Each structure stands twice: as C-alpha cells, then as structure tokens.
Coordinates of C-alpha atoms in Angstrom, one line a residue:
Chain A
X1 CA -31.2 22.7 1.1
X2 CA -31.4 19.8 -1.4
X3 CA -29.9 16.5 -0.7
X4 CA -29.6 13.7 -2.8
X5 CA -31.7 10.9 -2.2
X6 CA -29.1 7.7 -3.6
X7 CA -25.3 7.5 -3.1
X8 CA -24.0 8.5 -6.5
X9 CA -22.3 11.3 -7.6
X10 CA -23.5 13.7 -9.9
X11 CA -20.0 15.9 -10.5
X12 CA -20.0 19.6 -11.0
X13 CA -19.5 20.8 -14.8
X14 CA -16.0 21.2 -15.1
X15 CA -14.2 22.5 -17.6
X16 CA -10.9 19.8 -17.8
X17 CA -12.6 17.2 -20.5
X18 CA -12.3 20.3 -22.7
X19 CA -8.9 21.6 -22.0
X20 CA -7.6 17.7 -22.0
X21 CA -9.4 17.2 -25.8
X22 CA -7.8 20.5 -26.8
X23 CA -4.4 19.4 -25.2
X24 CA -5.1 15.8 -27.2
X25 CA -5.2 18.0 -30.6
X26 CA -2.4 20.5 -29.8
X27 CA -0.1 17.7 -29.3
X28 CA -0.9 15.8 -32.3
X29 CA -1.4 18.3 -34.3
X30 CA 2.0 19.9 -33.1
X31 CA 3.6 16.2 -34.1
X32 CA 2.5 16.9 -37.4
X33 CA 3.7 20.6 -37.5
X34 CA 6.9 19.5 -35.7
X35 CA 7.6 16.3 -38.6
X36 CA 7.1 18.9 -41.5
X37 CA 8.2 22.6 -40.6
X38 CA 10.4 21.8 -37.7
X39 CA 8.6 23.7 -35.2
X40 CA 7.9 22.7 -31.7
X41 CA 5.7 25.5 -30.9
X42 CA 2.2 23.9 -30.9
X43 CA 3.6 20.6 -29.5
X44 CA 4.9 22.0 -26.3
X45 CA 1.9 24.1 -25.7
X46 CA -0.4 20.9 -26.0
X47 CA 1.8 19.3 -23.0
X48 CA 1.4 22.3 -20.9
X49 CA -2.2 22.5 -21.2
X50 CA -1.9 18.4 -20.6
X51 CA 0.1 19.2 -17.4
X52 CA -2.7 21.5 -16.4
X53 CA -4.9 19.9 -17.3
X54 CA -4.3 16.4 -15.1
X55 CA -3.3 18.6 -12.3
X56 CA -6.5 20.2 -11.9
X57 CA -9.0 17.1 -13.3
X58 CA -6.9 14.8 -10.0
X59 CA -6.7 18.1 -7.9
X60 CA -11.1 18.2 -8.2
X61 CA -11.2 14.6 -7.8
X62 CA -8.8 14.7 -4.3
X63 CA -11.6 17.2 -3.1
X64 CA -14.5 15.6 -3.9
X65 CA -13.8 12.3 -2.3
X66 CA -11.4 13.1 0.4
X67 CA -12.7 16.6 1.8
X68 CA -16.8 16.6 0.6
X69 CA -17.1 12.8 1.0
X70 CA -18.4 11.6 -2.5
X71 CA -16.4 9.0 -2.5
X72 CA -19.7 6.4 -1.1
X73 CA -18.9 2.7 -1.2
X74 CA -21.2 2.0 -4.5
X75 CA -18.7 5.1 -6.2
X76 CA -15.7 3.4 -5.0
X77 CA -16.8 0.4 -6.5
X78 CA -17.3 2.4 -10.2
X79 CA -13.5 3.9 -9.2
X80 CA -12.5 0.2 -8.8
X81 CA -14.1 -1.0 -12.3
X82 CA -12.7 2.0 -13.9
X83 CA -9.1 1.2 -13.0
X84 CA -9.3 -2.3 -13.6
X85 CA -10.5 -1.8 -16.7
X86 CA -7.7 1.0 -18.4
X87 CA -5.0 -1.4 -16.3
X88 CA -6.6 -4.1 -18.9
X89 CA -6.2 -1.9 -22.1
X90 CA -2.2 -1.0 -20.9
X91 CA -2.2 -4.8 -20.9
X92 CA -3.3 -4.9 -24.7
X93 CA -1.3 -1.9 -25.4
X94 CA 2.0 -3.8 -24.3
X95 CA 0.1 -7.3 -25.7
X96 CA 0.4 -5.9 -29.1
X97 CA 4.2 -4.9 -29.0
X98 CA 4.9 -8.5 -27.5
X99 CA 3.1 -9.5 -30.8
X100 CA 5.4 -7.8 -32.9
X101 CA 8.4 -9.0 -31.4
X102 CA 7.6 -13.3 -31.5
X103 CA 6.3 -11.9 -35.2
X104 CA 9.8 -10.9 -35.9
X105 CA 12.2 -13.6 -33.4
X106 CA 10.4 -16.7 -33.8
X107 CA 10.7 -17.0 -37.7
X108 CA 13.7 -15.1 -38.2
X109 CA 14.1 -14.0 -42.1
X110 CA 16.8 -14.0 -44.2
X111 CA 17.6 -10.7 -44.3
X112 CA 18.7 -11.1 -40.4
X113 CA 20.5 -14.0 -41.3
X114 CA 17.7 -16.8 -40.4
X115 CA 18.9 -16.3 -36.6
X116 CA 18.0 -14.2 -33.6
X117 CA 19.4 -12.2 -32.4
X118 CA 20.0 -11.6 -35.5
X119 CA 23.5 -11.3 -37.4
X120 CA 25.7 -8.7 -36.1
X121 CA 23.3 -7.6 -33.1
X122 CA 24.9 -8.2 -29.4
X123 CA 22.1 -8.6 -27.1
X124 CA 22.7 -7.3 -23.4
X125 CA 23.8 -10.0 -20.6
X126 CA 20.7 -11.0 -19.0
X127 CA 22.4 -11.6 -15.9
X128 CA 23.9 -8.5 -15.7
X129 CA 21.7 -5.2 -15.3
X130 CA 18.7 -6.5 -16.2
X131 CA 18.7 -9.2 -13.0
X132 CA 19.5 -6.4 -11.3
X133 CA 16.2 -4.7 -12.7
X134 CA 14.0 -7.8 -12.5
X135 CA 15.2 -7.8 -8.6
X136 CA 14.7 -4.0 -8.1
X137 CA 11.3 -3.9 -9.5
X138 CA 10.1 -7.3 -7.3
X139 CA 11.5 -5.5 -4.2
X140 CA 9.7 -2.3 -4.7
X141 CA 6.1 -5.0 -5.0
X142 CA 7.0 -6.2 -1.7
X143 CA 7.8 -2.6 -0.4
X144 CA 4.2 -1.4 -2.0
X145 CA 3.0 -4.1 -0.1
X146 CA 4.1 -3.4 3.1
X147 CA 2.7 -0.1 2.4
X148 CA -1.2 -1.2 2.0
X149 CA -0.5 -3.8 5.4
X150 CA 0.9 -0.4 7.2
X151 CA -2.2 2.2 5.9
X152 CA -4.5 -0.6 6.8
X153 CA -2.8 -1.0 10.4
X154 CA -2.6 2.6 10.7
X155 CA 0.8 2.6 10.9
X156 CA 1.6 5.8 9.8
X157 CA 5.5 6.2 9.8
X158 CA 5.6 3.1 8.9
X159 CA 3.6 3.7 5.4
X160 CA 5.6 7.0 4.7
X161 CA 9.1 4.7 5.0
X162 CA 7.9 1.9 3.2
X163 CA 6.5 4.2 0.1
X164 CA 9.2 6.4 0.2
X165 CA 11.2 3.0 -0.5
X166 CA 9.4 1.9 -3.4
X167 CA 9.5 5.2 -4.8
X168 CA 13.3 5.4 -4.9
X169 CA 13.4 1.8 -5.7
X170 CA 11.1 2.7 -8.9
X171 CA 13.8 6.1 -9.6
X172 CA 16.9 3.4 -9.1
X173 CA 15.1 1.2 -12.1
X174 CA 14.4 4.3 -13.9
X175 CA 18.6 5.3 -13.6
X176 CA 19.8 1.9 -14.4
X177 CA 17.7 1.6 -17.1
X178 CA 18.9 4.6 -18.8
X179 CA 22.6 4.1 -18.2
X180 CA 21.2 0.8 -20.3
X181 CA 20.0 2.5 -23.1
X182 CA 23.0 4.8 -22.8
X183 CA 25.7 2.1 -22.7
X184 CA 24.2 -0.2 -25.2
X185 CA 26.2 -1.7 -28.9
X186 CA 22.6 -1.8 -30.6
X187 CA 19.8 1.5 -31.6
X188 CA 16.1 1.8 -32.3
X189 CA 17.6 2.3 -35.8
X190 CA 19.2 -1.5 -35.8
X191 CA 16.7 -3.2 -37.8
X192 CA 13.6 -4.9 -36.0
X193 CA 15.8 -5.7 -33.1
X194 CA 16.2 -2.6 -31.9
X195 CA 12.8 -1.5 -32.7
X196 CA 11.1 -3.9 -31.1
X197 CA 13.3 -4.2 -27.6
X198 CA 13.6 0.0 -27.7
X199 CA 9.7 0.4 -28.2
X200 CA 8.8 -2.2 -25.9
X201 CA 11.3 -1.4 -23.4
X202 CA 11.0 2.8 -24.3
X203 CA 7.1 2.4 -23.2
X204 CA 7.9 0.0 -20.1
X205 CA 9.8 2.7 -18.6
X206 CA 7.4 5.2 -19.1
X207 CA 4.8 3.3 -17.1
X208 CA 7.3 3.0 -14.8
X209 CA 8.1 6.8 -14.6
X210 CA 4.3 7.4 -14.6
X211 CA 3.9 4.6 -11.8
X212 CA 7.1 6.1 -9.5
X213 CA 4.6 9.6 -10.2
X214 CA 1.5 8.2 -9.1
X215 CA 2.8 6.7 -5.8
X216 CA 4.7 10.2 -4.9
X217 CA 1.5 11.8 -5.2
X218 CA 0.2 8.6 -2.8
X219 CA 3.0 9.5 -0.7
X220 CA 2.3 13.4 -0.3
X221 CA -1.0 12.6 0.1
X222 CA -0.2 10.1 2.9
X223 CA 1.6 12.6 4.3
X224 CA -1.0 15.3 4.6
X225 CA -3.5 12.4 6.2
X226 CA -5.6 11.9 3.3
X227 CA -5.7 8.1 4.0
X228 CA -7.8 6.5 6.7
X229 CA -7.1 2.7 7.4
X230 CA -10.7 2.1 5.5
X231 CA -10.4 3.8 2.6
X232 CA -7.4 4.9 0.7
X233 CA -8.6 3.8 -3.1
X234 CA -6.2 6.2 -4.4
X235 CA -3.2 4.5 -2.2
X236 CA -4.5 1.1 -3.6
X237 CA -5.0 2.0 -7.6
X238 CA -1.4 3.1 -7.7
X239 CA -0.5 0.1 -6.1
X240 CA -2.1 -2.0 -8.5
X241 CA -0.7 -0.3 -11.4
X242 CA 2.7 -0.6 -9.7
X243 CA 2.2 -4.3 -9.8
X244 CA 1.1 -4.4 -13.8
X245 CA 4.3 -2.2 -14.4
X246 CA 6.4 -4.7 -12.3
X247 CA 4.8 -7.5 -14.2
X248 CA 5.1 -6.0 -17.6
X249 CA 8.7 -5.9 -17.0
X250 CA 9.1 -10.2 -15.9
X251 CA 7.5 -10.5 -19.4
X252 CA 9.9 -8.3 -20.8
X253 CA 12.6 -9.7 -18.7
X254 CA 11.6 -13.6 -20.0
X255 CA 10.8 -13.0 -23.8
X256 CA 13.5 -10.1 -24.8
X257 CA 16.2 -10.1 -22.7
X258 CA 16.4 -14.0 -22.1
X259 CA 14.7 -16.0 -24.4
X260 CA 15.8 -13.3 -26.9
X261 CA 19.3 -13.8 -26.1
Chain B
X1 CA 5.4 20.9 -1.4
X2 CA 8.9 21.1 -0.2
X3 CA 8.3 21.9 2.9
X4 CA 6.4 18.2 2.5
X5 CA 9.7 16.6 1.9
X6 CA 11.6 18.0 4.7
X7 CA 8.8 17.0 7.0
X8 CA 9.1 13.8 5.3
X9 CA 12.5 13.2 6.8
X10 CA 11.3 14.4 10.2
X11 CA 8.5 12.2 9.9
X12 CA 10.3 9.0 8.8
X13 CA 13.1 9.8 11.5
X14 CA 11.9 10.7 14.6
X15 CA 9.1 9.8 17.1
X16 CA 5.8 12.5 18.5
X17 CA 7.4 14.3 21.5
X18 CA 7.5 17.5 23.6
X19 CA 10.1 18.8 21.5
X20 CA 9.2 18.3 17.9
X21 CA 9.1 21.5 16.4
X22 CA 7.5 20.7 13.0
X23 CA 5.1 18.0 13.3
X24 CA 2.7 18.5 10.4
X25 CA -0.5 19.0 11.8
X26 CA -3.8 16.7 10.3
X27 CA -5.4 20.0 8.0
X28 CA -8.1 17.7 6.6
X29 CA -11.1 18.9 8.4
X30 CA -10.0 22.0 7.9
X31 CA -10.5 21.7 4.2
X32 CA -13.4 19.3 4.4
X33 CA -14.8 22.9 6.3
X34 CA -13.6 24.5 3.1
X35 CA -15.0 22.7 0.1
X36 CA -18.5 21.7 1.8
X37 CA -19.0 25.5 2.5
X38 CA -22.8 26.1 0.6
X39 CA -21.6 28.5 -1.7
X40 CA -22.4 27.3 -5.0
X41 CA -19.2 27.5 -6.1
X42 CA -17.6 24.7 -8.6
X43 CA -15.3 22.3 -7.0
X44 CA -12.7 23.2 -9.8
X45 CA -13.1 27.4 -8.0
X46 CA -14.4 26.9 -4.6
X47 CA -10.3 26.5 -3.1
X48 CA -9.7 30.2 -3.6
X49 CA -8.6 32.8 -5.5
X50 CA -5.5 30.6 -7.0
X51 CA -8.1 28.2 -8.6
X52 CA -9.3 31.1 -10.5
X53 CA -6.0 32.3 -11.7
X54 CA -4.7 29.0 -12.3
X55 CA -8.3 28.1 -14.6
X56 CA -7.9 31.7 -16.3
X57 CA -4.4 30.5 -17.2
X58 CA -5.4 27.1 -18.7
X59 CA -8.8 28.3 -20.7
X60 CA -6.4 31.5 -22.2
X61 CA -3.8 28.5 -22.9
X62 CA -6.8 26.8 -24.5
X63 CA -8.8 29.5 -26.6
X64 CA -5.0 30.6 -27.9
X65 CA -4.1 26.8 -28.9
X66 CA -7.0 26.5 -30.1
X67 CA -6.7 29.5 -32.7
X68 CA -2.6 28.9 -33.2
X69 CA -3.7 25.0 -34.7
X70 CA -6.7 26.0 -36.7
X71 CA -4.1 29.0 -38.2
X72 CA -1.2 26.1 -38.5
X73 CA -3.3 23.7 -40.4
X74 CA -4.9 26.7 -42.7
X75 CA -1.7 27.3 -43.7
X76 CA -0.5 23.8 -43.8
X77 CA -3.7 22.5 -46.1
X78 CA -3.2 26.1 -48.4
X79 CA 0.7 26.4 -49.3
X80 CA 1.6 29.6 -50.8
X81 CA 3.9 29.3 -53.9
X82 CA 7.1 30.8 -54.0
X83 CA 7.1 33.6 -56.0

C-alpha cells in the first residue's frame, strides 16, 4: 500500500466546491428572480443546496482530521493561517460599514438637520439593553475561555458546562437583540440612521447567530470526544471568531450606540 | 442528535458511577476503524449508505437548479410580448 512520504494532505475529489458554486448562483440568481417576478422558488432552493452543502464539506473535514488523522501539525498550521485570514476579511467587511456610518455622523448634512442623531430620530438608551448586551457578550469571552483552560486540562464536564454557557449566553444576546429591533421608534427605512445602525447591527447579529452555531457544533463534538487536550483546532477557531464577534459588537457598542447618541 | 442533548444534561449533572445508565460511550476509535478501512472509497461515501443517499439528494438538487436558473434567466433575458 502507498504511503505518503511528507505530512500534507492531498484531499479526496469531492464534489462540495461544485454544489457550494451552484448554491452561490441559485441564490443570487433567485435574488434577482425574487426582486422582479416575485418568486422565491430559485432562492430557497440555492439555501438548501447551501445547507447541504456546508453540512457535508464540515461533515468530510470532521473525518479527515479527527477519525483518519490528517490533521498533522504543518496542516494545522495552514488551518490556523486560513482562519486568521477570512477572521481578517469579516474585519474589513464590518470596517467598511463603520466607514459609512462616521461618513454619514461626523459631518451631518443639512437635510438631517446639521445634527446627529439627526432631527426627529430617538436613539436607544445606551445604558439600557445595550449595557446589558455589551455585558452579556464579555461574559460569554470569559465563559469561552474557561472552555479552552478546561479542554486543555481535560476537564471534561467542566468544558461541556462552561460551553453550554456561552452558547446560551450567545442565544440570550441573540433574544435581547431582537426584542431591540422589535421595540425600537426608528427603521432601516429612517434615512441613513437607520440604515447604517440596522445594517451594521443586522450583520453583527448574524455573526453572532453563526458564532452561537459554530460553538454548538464545538459542543456536540466535545460531547462525542472529538477533542483531546492537544489538539482541538476546531474548539479553538470558533473560539477565536467568538472573540471577533464579541469585539465587533464593543465597536458597535462605542461608535453607534454611545458616541452616536 | 437529541439524544446528544439529553446526555448533555446527564453529563453536565451528575458524576461516573455504578448506576449511570446512559453514559455516552467514547465511539471515536470506532469510527477512526471506519474511515481508515482500505477501500478506496471517497471520504464524502466511505460512512455508509446514508452518504450516498444524502450526495444523490444534493447533486439531483444541483443538476435541477442548475437547469431551473439557466430556464429563469432564458426567459428573463427573452420577454415574450403580450399579445
């Protein structure tokens, strides 16, 4: 039987780049369709086969590295790279929206009034819900934390209670936020206000849903013993992205809902 | 899966002893066993039969979305007059 004589990994074809691509041009394709003739059709089929698809693509990449041992230390080092490097283009992503919104409050037109907020707009109490938030989503950092000290100690129990905590902590954010959006005098629709706390805020908690998603699956996976005390990437890129959604949201925190106040 | 969450409360809750009647037991070398097997099967087929159905699903999902958008945007780019 061959064997390989370096430490890389040289994956088997797979077939989930396609089905993700094709997912990619159902979806915006279905946008389109969706904007002009009102059908949702082709959208919803593109999220399926997106569902699918990241299932299986994570599914094959659980199996290579936890059960046939890819995972090699120069391949956890690429994993490492890889991670740092998309948590640095969510950091532009979000970079760009902060952009818009010291575009829009630190010369405020005419048209607003010359003032931010501007005329008319009641901005939420800073010290209300969203202190609340700021302290929820520091908790749940030290929570994750405790997490990495517990894997790393072997402390099994101890890691399941300690995730399971930041996870609800993450769902609590997730529920106050909404009863937010729910309860608040201003829309998306209230001039560059609105758009610019909705659509910074709006993709905020979506990292934050997609980082509460990304630790349960850390947490079933703890569960099942995945994890060793050595080497739990997985565990640990969650964990980092948990702390760029947690520090997203203190920039958030300073610049819309204080300073913006 | 949610038989993972209730032994997640039984996990979080209780201590090992004599009289723990669902501790879930460690199945990773069992499916290390399973996916280093030399069968030349794929990583994204060699779990079973459910890997098959569940890839048959997603490429038929595919190959159909596939042909649905071309059709969709055929008929978007051509518009047929109203007559």
């Amino acid at each position: 039987m061959a064997h390989q004589a370096h430490a890389y990994h040289m994956v088997d074809p797979s077939p989930w780049p396609l089905t993700g691509a094709i997912a990619a041009l159902l979806m915006t394709s279905g946008l389109a369709v969706w904007f002009h003739f009102h059908s949702t059709t082709l959208m919803t089929l593109g999220l399926i086969l997106l569902l699918l698809t990241m299932h299986q693509w994570w599914r094959d990449i659980i199996r290579e590295g936890t059960f046939q041992g890819h995972h090699t230390p120069p391949v956890q080092k690429g994993l490492r790279y890889g991670m740092i490097l998309f948590i640095t283009s969510e950091v532009f992503f979000f970079l760009g929206f902060f952009w818009a919104f010291y575009h829009s409050s630190l010369a405020p037109t005419p048209e607003l009034g010359g003032c931010w907020p501007p005329t008319g707009i009641t901005p939420l109490d800073p010290f209300e819900v969203p202190l609340l938030n700021t302290a929820v989503l520091l908790a749940s950092g030290v929570t994750v934390t405790w997490t990495h000290h517990s894997i790393m100690e072997g402390e099994r129990k101890q890691a399941i209670q300690s995730l399971t905590l930041t996870i609800l902590l993450g769902l609590y954010f997730t529920a106050l936020q909404a009863m937010e959006y729910y309860e608040a005098p201003f829309t998306i629709a209230d001039g560059v206000y609105g758009s610019t706390f909705f659509v910074a805020t709006g993709f905020h908690g979506l990292h934050v849903i997609i980082g509460s998603t990304f630790l349960a699956v850390c947490l079933l996976r703890q569960i099942q013993y995945h994890f060793t005390s050595e080497h739990h990437f997985g565990f640990e890129a969650a964990a980092w992205y948990w702390h760029f959604v947690d520090v997203v949201w203190l920039f958030l925190y300073v610049s819309i809902y204080w300073w913006g106040s | 899966m949610f038989r993972h969450f209730l032994t997640l409360q039984q996990v979080s809750r209780r201590q090992i002893s004599s009289t723990v009647r669902r501790q879930l037991v460690n199945k990773v070398p069992d499916k290390q066993k399973l996916f280093q097997e030399a069968n030349g099967m794929p990583v994204h087929l060699k779990g079973g039969v459910s890997d098959a159905v569940l890839y048959r699903a997603t490429m038929g999902l595919t190959v159909l979305g596939t042909a649905y958008v071309i059709y969709e945007l055929v008929k978007a780019a051509l518009p047929q007059k109203k007559g």
